[in-house]
JSON list of C-alpha atoms in Angstrom, two decimals:
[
{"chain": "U", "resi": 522, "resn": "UNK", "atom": "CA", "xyz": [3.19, 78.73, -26.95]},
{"chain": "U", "resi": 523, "resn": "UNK", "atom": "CA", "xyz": [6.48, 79.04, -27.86]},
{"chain": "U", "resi": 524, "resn": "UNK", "atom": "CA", "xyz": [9.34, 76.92, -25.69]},
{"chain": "U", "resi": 525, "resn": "UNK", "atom": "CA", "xyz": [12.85, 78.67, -25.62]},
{"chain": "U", "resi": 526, "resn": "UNK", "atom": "CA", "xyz": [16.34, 76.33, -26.08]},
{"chain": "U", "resi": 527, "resn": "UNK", "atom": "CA", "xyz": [17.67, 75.60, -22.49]},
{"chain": "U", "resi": 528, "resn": "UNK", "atom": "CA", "xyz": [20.40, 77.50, -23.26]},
{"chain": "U", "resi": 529, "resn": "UNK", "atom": "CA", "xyz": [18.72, 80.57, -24.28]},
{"chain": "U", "resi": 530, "resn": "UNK", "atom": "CA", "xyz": [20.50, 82.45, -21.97]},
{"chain": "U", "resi": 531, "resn": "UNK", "atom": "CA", "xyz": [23.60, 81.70, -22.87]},
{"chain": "U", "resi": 532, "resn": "UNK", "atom": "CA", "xyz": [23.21, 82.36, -25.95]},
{"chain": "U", "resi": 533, "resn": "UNK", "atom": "CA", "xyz": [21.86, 85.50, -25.18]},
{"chain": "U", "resi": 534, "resn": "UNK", "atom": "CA", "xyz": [24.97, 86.02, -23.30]},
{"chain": "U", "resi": 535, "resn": "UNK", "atom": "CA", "xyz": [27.24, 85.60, -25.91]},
{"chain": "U", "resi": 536, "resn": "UNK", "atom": "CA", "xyz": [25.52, 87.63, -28.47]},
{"chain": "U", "resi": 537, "resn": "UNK", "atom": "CA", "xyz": [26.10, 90.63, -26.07]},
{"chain": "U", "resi": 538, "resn": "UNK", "atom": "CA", "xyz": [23.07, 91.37, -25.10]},
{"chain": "U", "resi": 539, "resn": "UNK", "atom": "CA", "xyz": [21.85, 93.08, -21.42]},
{"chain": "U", "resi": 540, "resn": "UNK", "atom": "CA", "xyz": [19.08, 91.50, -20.03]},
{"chain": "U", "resi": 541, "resn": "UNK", "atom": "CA", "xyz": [17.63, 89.94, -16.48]},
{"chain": "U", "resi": 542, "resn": "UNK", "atom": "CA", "xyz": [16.00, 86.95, -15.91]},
{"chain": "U", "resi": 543, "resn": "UNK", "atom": "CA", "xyz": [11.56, 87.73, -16.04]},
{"chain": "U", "resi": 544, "resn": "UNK", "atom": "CA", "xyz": [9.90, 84.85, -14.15]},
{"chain": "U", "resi": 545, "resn": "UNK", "atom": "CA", "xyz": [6.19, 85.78, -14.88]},
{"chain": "U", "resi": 546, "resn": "UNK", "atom": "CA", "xyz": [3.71, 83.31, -13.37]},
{"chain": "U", "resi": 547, "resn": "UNK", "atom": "CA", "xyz": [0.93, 82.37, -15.53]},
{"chain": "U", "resi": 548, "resn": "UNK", "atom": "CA", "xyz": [-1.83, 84.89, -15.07]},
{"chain": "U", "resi": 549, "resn": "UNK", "atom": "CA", "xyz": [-5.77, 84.01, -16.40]},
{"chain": "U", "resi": 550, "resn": "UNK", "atom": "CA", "xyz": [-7.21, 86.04, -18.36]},
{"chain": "U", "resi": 551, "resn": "UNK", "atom": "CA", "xyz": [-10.49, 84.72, -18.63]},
{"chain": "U", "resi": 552, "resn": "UNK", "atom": "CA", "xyz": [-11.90, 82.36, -20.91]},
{"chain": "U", "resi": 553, "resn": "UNK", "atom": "CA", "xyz": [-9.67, 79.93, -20.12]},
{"chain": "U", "resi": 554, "resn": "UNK", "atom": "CA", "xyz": [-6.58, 82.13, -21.71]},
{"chain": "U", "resi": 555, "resn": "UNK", "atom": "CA", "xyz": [-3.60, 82.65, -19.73]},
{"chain": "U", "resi": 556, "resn": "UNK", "atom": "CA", "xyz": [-0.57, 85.08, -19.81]},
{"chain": "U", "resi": 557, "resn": "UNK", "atom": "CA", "xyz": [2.77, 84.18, -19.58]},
{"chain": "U", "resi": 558, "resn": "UNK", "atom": "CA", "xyz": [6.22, 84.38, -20.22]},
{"chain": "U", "resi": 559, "resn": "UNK", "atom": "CA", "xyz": [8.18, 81.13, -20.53]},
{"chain": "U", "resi": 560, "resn": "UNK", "atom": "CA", "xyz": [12.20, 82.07, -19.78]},
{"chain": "U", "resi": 561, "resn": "UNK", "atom": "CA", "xyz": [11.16, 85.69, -19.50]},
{"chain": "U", "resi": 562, "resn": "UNK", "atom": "CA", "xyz": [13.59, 87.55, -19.81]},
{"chain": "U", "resi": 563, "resn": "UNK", "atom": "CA", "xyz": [13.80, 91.67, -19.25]},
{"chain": "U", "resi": 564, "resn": "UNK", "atom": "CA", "xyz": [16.02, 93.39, -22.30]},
{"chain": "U", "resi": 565, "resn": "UNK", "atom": "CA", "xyz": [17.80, 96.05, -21.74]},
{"chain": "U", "resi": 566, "resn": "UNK", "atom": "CA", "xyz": [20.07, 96.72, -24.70]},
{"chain": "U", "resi": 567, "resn": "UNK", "atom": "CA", "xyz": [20.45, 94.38, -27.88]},
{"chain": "U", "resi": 568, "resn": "UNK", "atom": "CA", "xyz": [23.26, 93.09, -29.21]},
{"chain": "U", "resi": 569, "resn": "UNK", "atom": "CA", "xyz": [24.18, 96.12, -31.48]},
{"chain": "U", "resi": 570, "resn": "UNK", "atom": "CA", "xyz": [23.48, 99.29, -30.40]},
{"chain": "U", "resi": 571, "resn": "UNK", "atom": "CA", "xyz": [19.92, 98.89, -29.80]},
{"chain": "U", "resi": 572, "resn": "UNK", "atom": "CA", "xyz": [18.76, 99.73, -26.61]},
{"chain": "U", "resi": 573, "resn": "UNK", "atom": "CA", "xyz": [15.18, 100.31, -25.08]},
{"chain": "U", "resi": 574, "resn": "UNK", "atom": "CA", "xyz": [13.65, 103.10, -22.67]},
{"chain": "U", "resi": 575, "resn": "UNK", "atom": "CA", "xyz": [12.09, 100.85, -20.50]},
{"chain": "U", "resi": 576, "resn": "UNK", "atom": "CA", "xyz": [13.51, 97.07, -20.37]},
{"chain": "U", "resi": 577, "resn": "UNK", "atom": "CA", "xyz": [11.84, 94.39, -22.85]},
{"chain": "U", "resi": 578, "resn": "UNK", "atom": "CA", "xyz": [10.10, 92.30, -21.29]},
{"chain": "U", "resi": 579, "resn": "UNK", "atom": "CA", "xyz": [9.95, 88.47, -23.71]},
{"chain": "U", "resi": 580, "resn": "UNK", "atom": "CA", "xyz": [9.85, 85.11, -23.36]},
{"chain": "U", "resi": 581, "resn": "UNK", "atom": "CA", "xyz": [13.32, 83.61, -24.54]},
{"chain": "U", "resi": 582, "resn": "UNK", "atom": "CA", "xyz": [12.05, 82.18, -27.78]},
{"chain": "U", "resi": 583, "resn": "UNK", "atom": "CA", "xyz": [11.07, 85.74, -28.66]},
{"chain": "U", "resi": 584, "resn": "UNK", "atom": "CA", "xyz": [14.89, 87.02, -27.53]},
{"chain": "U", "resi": 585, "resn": "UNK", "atom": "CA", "xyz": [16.29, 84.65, -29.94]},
{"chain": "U", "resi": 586, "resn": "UNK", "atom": "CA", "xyz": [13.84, 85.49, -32.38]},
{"chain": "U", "resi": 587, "resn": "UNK", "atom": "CA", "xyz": [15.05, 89.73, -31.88]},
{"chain": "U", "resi": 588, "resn": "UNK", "atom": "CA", "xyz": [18.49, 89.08, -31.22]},
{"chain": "U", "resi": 589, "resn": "UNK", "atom": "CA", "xyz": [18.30, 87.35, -35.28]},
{"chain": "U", "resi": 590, "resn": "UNK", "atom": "CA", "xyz": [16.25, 90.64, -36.26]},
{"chain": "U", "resi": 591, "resn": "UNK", "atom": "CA", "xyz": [19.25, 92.97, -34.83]},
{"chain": "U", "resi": 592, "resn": "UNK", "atom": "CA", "xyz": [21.71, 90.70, -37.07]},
{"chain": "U", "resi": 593, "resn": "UNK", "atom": "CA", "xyz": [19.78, 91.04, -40.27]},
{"chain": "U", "resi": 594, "resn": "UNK", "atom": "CA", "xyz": [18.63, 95.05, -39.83]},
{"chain": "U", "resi": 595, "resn": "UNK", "atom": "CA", "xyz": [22.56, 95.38, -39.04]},
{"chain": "U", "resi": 596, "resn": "UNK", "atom": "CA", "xyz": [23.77, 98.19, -36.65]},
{"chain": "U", "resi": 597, "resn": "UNK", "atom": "CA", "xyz": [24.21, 100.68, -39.36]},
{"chain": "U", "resi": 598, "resn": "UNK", "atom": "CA", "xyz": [20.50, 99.94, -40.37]},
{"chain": "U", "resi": 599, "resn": "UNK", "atom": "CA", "xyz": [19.42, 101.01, -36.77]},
{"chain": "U", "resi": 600, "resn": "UNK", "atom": "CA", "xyz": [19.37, 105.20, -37.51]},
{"chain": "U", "resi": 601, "resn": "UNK", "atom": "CA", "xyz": [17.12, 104.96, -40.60]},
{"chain": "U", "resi": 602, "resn": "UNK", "atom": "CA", "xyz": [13.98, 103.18, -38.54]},
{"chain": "U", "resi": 603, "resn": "UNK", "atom": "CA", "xyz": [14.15, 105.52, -35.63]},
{"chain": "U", "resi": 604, "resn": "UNK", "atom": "CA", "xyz": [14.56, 108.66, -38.35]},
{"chain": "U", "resi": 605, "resn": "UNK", "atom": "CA", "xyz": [12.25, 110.45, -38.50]},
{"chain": "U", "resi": 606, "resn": "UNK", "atom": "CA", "xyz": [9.94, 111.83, -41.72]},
{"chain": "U", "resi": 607, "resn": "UNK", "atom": "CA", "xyz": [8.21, 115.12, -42.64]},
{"chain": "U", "resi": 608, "resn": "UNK", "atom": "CA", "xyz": [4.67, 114.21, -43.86]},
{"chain": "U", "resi": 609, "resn": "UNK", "atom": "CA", "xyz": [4.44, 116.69, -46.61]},
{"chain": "U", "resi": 610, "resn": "UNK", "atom": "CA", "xyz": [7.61, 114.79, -48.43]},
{"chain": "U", "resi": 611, "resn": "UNK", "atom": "CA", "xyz": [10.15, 117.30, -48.04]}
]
């Protein structure tokens, strides 16, 4: 499982990013597995441009890990992965 930084949220904050706190209780799945969502946390829009039809729904440790993704792909990155392709290659 992975544990988000106590001050995920703030960082999250300061990035620029849109979200509301998730507190998901941890739900069994059977087989002793269990879903959950440590420092959920519902994403609305990134810290770019990125936003999302429907809110995100993470743990923190995953926010920190997307909010990094959104500075690497770069804002004017974002167009080319929601472009979309002919399948004949024209």
């Amino acid at each position: 499982m992975n544990v988000a930084p106590a001050d995920t949220a703030v960082q999250l904050r300061t990035a620029g990013m849109r979200f509301k706190a998730w507190p998901v209780k941890p739900t069994p799945l059977g087989n002793g597995a269990f879903c959950e969502a440590p420092g959920g946390v519902a994403i609305s829009r990134g810290s770019t441009a990125m936003r999302f039809s429907k809110p995100l729904r993470v743990n923190g440790a995953f926010a920190l890990r997307l909010l990094r993704f959104e500075k690497v792909i770069g804002i004017d990155h974002l167009g080319t992965y929601g472009a979309s392709y002919r399948v004949d290659g024209t």
